[in-house]
Short mmCIF file of C-alpha atoms in Angstrom, two decimals:
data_model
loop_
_atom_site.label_atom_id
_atom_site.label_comp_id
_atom_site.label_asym_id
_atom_site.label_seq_id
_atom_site.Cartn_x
_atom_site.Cartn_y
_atom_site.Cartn_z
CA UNK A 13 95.24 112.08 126.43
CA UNK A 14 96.29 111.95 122.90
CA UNK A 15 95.35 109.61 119.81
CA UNK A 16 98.21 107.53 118.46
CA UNK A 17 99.02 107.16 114.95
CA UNK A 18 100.76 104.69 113.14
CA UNK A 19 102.44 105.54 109.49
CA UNK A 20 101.80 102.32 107.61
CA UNK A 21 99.29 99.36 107.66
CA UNK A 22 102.10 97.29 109.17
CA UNK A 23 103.27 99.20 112.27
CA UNK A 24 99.38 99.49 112.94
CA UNK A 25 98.45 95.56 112.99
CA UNK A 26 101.96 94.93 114.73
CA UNK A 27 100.39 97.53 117.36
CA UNK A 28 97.06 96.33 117.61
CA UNK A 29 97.97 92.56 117.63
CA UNK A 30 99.53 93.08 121.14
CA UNK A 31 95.82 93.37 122.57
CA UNK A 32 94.18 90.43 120.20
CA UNK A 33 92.52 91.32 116.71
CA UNK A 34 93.47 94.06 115.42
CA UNK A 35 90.82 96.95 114.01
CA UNK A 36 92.39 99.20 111.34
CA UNK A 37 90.41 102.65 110.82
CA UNK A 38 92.04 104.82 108.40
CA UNK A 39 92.51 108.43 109.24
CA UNK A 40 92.53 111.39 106.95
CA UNK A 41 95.38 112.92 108.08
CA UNK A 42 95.98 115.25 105.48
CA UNK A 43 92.40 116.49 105.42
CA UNK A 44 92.58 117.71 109.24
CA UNK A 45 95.75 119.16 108.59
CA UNK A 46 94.22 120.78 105.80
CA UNK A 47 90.93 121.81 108.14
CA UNK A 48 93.35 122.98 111.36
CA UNK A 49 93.75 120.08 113.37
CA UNK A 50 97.44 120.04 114.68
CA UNK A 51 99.76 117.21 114.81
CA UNK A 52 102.34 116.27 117.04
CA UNK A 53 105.55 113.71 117.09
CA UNK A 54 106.43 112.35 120.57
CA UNK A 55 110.01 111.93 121.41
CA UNK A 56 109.69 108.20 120.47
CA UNK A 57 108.91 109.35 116.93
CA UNK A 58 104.70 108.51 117.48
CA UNK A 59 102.35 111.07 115.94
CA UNK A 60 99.84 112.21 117.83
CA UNK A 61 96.39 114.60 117.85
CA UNK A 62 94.62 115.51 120.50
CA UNK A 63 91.39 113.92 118.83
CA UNK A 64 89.96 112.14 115.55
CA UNK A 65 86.29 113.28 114.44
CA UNK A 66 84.05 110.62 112.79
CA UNK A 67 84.15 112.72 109.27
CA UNK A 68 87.85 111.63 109.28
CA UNK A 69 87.37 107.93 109.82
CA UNK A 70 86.83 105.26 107.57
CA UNK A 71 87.22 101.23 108.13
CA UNK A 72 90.04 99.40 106.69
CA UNK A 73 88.66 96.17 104.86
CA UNK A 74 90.62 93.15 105.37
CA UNK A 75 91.18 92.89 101.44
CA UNK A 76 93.14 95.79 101.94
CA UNK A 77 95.55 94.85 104.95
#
């Protein structure tokens, strides 16, 4: 339904560790914003967009985590 979005590098490998190893991409949230795409916070506090295009995407390293 929606894409889920985690604020920090930790809350996202906490996340994805519950279904074995995690994959990080890296969204450019502040470019869609910037381009239209609209953003939403769920009543548990999780932000949320309807979708992610590939042009927003790019693969977190592990040297970075």
């Amino acid at each position: 339904h929606h894409v889920h979005l985690s604020p920090d590098t930790a809350t996202a490998l906490k996340v994805g560790g519950r279904r074995g190893r995690p994959v990080i991409l890296v969204v450019d949230a502040a470019r869609m914003r910037a381009d239209g795409h609209a953003f939403f916070r769920s009543a548990n506090g999780v932000w949320l967009v309807e979708a992610v295009p590939p042009r927003y995407l790019r693969l977190m390293t592990p040297e970075a985590t």
